[in-house]
mmCIF file of N, CA and C in Angstrom:
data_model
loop_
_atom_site.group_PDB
_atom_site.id
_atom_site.type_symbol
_atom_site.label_atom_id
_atom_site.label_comp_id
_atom_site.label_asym_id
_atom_site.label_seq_id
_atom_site.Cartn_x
_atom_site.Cartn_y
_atom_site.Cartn_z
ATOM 1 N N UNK C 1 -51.522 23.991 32.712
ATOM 2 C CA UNK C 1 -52.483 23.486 31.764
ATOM 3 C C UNK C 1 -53.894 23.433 32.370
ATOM 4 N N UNK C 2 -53.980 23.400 33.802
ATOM 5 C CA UNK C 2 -55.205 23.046 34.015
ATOM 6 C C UNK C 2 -55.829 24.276 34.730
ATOM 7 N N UNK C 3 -54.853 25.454 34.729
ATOM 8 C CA UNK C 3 -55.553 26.524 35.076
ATOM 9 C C UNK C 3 -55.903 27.345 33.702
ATOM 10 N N UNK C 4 -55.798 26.844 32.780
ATOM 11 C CA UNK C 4 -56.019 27.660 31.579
ATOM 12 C C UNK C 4 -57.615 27.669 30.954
ATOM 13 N N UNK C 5 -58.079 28.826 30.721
ATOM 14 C CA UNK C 5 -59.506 28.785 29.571
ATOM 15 C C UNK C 5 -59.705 28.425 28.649
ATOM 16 N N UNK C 6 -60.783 28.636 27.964
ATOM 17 C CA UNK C 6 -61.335 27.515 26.713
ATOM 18 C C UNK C 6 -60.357 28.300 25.250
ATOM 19 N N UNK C 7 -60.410 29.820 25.603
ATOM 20 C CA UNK C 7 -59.751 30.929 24.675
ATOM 21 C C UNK C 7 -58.404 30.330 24.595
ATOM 22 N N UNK C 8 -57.787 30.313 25.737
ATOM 23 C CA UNK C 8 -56.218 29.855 25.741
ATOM 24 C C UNK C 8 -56.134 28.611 25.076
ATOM 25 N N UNK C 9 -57.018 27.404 25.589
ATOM 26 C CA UNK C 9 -56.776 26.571 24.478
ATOM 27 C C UNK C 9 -56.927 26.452 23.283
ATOM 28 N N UNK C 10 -57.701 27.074 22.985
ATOM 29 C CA UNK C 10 -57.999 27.171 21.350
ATOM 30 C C UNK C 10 -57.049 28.374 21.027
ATOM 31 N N UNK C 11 -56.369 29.203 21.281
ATOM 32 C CA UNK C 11 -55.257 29.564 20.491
ATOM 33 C C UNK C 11 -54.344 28.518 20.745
ATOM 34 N N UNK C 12 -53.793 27.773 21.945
ATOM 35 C CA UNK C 12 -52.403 26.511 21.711
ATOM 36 C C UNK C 12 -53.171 25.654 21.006
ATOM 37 N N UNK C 13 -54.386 25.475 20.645
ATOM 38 C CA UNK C 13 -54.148 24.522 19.892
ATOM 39 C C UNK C 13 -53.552 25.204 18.140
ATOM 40 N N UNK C 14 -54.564 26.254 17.962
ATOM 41 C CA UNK C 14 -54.003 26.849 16.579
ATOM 42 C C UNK C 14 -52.927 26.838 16.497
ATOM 43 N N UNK C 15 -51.816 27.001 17.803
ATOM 44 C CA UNK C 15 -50.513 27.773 17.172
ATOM 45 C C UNK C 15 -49.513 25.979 17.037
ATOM 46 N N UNK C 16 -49.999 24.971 17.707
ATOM 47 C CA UNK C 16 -49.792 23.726 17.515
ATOM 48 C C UNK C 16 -50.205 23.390 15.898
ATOM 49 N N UNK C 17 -51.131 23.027 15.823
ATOM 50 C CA UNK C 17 -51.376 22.973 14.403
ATOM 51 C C UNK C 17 -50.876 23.821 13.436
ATOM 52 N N UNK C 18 -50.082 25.242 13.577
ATOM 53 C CA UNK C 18 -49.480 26.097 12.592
ATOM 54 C C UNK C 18 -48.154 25.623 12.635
ATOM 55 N N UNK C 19 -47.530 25.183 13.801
ATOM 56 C CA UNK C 19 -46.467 24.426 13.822
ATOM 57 C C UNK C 19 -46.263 23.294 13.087
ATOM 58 N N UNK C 20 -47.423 22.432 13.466
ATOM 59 C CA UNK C 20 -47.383 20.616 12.632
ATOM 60 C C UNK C 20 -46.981 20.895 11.247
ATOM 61 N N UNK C 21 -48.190 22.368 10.467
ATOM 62 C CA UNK C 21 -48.030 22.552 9.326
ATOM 63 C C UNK C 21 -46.802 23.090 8.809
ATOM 64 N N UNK C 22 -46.103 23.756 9.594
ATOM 65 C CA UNK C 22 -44.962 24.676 9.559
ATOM 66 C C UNK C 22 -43.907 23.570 9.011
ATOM 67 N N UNK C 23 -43.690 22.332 9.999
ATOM 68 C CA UNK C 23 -42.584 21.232 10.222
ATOM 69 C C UNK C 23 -42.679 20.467 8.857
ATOM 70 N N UNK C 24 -43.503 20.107 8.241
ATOM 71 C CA UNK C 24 -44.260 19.109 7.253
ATOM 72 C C UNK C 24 -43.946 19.477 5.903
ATOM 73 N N UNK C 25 -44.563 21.370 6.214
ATOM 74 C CA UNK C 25 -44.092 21.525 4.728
ATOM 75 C C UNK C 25 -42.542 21.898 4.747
ATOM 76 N N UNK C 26 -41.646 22.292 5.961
ATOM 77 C CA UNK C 26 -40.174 22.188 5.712
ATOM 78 C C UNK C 26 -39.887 20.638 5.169
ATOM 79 N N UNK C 27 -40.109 19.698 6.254
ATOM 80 C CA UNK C 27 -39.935 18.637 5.586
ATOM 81 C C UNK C 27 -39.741 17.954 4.142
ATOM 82 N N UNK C 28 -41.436 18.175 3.430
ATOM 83 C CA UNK C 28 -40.942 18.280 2.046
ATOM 84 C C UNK C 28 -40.341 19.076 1.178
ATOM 85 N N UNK C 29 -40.082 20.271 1.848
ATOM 86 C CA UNK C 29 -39.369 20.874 1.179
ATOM 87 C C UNK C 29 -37.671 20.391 1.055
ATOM 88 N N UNK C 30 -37.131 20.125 2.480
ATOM 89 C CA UNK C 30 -35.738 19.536 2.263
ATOM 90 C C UNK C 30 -35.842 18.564 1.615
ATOM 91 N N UNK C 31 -36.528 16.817 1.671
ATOM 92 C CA UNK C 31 -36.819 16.232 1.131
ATOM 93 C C UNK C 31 -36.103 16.312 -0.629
ATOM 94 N N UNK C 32 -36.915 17.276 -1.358
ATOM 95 C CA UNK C 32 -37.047 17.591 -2.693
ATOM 96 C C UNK C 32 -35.699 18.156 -2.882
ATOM 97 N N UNK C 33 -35.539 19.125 -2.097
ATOM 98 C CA UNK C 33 -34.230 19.986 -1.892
ATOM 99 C C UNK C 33 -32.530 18.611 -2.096
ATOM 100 N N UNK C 34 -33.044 17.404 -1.076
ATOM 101 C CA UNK C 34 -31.555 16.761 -0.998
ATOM 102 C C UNK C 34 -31.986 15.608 -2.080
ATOM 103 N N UNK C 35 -32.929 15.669 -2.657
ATOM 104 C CA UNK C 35 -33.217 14.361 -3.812
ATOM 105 C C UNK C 35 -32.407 15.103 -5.032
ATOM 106 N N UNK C 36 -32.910 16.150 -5.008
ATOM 107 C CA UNK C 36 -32.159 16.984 -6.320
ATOM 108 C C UNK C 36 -30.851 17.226 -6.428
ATOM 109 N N UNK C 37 -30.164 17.616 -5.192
ATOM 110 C CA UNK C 37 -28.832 17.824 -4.519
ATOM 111 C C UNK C 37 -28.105 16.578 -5.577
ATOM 112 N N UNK C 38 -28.600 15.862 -4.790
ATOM 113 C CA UNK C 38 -28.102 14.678 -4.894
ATOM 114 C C UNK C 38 -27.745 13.350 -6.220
ATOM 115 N N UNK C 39 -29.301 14.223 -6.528
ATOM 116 C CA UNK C 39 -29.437 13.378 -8.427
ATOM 117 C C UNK C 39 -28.607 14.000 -8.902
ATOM 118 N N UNK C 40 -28.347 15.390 -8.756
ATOM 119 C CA UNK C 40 -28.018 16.178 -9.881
ATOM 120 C C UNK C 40 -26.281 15.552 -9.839
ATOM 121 N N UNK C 41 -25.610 15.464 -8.787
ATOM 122 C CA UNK C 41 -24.287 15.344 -8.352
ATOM 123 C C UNK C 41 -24.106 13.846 -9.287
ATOM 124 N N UNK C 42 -24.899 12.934 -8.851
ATOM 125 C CA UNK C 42 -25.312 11.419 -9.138
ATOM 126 C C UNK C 42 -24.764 11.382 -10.896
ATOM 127 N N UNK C 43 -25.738 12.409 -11.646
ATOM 128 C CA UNK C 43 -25.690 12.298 -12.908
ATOM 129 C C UNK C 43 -24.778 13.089 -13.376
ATOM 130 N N UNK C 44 -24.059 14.029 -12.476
ATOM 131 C CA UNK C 44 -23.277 14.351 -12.824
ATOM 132 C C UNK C 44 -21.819 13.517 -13.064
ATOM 133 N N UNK C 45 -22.231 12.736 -12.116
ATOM 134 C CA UNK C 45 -21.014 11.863 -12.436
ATOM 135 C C UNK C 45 -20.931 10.522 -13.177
ATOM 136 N N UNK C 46 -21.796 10.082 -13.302
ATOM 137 C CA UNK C 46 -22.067 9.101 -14.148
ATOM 138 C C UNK C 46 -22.269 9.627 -15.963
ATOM 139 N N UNK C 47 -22.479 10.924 -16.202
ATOM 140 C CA UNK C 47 -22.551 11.298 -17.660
ATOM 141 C C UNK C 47 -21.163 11.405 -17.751
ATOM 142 N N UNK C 48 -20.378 11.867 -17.034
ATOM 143 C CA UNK C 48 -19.043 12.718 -17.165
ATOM 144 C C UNK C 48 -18.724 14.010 -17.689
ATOM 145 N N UNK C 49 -19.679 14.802 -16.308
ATOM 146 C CA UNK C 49 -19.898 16.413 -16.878
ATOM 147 C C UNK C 49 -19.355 17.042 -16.135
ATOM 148 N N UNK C 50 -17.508 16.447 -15.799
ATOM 149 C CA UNK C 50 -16.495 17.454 -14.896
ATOM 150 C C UNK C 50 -15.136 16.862 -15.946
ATOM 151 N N UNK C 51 -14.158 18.382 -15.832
ATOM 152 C CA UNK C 51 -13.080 18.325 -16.378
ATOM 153 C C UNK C 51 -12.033 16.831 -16.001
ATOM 154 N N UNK C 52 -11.784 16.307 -16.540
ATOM 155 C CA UNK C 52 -10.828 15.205 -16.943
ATOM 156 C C UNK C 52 -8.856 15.772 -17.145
ATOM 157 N N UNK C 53 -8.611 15.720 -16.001
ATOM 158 C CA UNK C 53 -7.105 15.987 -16.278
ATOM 159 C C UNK C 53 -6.039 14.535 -16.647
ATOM 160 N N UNK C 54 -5.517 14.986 -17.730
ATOM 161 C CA UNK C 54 -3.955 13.818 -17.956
ATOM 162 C C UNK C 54 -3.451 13.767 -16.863
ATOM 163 N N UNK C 55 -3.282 12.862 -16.457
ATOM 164 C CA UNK C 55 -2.189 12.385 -15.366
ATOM 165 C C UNK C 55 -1.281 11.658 -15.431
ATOM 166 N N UNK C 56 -0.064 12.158 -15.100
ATOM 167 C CA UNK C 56 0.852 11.779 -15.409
ATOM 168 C C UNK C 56 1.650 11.120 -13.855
ATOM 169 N N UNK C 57 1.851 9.730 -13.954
ATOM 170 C CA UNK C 57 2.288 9.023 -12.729
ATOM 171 C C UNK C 57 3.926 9.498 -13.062
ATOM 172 N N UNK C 58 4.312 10.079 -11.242
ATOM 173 C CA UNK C 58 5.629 10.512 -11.266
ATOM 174 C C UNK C 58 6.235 9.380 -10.308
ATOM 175 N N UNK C 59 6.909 8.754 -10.172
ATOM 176 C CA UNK C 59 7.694 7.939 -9.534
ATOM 177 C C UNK C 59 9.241 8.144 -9.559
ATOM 178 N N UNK C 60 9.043 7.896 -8.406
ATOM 179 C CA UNK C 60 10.787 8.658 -8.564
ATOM 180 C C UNK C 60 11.662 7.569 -9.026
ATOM 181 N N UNK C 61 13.106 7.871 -9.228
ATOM 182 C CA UNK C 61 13.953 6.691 -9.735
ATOM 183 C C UNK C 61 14.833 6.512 -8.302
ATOM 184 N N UNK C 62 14.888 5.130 -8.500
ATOM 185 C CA UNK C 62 15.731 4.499 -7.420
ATOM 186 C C UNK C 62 17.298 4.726 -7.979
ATOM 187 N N UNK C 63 18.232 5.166 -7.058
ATOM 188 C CA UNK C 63 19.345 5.754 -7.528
ATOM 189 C C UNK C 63 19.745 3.757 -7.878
ATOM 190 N N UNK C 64 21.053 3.563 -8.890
ATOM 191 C CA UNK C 64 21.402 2.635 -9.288
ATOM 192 C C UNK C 64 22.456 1.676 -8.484
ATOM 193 N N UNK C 65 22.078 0.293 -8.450
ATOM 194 C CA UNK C 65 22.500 0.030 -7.417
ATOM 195 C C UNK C 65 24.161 -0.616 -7.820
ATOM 196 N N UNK C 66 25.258 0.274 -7.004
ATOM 197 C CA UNK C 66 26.646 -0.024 -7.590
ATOM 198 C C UNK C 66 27.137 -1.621 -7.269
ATOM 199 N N UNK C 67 26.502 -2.460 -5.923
ATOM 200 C CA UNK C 67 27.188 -3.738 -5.672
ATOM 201 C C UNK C 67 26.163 -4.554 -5.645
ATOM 202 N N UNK C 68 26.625 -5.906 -5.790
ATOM 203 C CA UNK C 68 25.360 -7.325 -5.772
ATOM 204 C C UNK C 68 25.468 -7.232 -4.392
ATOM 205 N N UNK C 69 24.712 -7.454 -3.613
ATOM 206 C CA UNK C 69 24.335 -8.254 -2.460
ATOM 207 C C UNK C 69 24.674 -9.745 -2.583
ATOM 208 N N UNK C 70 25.545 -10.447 -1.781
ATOM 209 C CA UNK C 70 26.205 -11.298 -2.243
ATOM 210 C C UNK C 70 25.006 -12.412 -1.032
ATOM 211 N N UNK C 71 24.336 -13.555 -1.905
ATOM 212 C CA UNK C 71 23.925 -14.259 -0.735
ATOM 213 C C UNK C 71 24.319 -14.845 -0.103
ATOM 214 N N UNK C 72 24.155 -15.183 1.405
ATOM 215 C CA UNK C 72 24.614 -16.522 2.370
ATOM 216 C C UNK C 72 23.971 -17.286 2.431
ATOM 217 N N UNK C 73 24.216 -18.187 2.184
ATOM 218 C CA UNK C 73 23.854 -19.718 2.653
ATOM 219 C C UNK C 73 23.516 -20.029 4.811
ATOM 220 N N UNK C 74 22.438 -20.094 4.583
ATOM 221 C CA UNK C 74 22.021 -20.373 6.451
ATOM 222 C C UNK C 74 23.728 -21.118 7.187
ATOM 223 N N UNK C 75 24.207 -22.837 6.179
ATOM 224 C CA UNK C 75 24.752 -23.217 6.833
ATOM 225 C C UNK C 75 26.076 -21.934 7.333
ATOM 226 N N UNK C 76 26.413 -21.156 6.470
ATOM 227 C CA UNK C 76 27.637 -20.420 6.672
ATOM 228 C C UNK C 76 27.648 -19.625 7.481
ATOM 229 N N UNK C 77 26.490 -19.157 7.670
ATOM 230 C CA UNK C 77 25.656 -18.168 8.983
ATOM 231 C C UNK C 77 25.957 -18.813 10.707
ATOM 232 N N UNK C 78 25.581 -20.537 10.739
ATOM 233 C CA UNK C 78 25.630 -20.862 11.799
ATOM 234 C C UNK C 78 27.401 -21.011 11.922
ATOM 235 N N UNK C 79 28.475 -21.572 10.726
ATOM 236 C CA UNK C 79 29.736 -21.378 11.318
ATOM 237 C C UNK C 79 30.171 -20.115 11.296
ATOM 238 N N UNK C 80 29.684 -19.218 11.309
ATOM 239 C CA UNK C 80 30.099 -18.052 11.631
ATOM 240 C C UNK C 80 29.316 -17.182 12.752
ATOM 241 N N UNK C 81 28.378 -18.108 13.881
ATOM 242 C CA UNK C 81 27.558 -17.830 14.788
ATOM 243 C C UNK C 81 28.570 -18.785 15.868
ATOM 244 N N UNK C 82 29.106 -19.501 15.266
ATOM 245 C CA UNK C 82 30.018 -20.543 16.134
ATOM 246 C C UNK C 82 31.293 -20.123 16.371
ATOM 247 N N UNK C 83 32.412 -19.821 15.170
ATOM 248 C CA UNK C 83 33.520 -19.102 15.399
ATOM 249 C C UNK C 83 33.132 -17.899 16.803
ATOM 250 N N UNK C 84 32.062 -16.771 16.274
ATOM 251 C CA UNK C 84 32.074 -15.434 17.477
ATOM 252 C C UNK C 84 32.192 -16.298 18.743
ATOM 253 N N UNK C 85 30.926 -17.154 18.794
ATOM 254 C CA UNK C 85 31.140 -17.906 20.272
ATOM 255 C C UNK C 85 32.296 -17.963 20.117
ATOM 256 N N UNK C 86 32.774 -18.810 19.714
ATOM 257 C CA UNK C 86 34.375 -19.314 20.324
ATOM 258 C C UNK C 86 35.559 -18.458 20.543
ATOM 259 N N UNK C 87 35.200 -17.666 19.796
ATOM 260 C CA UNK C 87 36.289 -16.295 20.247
ATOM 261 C C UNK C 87 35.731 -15.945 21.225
ATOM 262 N N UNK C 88 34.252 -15.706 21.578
ATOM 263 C CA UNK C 88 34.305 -14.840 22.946
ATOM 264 C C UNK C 88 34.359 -15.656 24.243
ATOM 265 N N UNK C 89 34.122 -16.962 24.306
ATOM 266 C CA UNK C 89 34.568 -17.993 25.244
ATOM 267 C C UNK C 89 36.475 -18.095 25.624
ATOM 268 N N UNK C 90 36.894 -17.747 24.441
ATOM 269 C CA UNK C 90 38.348 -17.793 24.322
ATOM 270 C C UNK C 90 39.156 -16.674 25.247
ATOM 271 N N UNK C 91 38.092 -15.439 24.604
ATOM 272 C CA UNK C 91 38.800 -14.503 25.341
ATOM 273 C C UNK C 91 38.358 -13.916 26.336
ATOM 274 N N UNK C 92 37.680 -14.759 26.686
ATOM 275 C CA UNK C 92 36.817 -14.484 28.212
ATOM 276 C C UNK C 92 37.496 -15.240 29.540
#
């Protein structure tokens, strides 16, 4: 930079400033570009300007159940947590 002439700088500066301008107007250009993108998608979906399919919920069937599940009672649980002990104390 500091071995350079007055010529050299005044083209980096032009080609700097063709750049700034270069970046700025991409800028607004995407800008405009993803506002529109975006509205357009926006209103697209809020008017309801995409096909609408019937749907039909498939759920399968649970095959039928042939026996009750018979409930236990906790207390019957512990004499029958007591009998195993005692058989396996027995036959131990």
């Amino acid at each position: 930079m500091q071995n350079m002439t007055l010529q050299q700088v005044h083209e980096l500066r032009k080609a700097q400033e063709d750049l700034n301008f270069t970046k700025s107007i991409y800028l607004e250009f995407y800008r405009k570009m993803a506002k529109h993108a975006f509205t357009t998608e926006l209103n697209n979906l809020i008017r309801g300007d995409f096909n609408r399919v019937d749907v039909e919920l498939h759920i399968p069937k649970l095959p039928p159940q042939t026996t009750q599940e018979e409930y236990t009672p906790m207390l019957q649980v512990d004499k029958m947590v007591e009998l195993y002990d005692a058989v396996n104390k027995s036959l131990l």
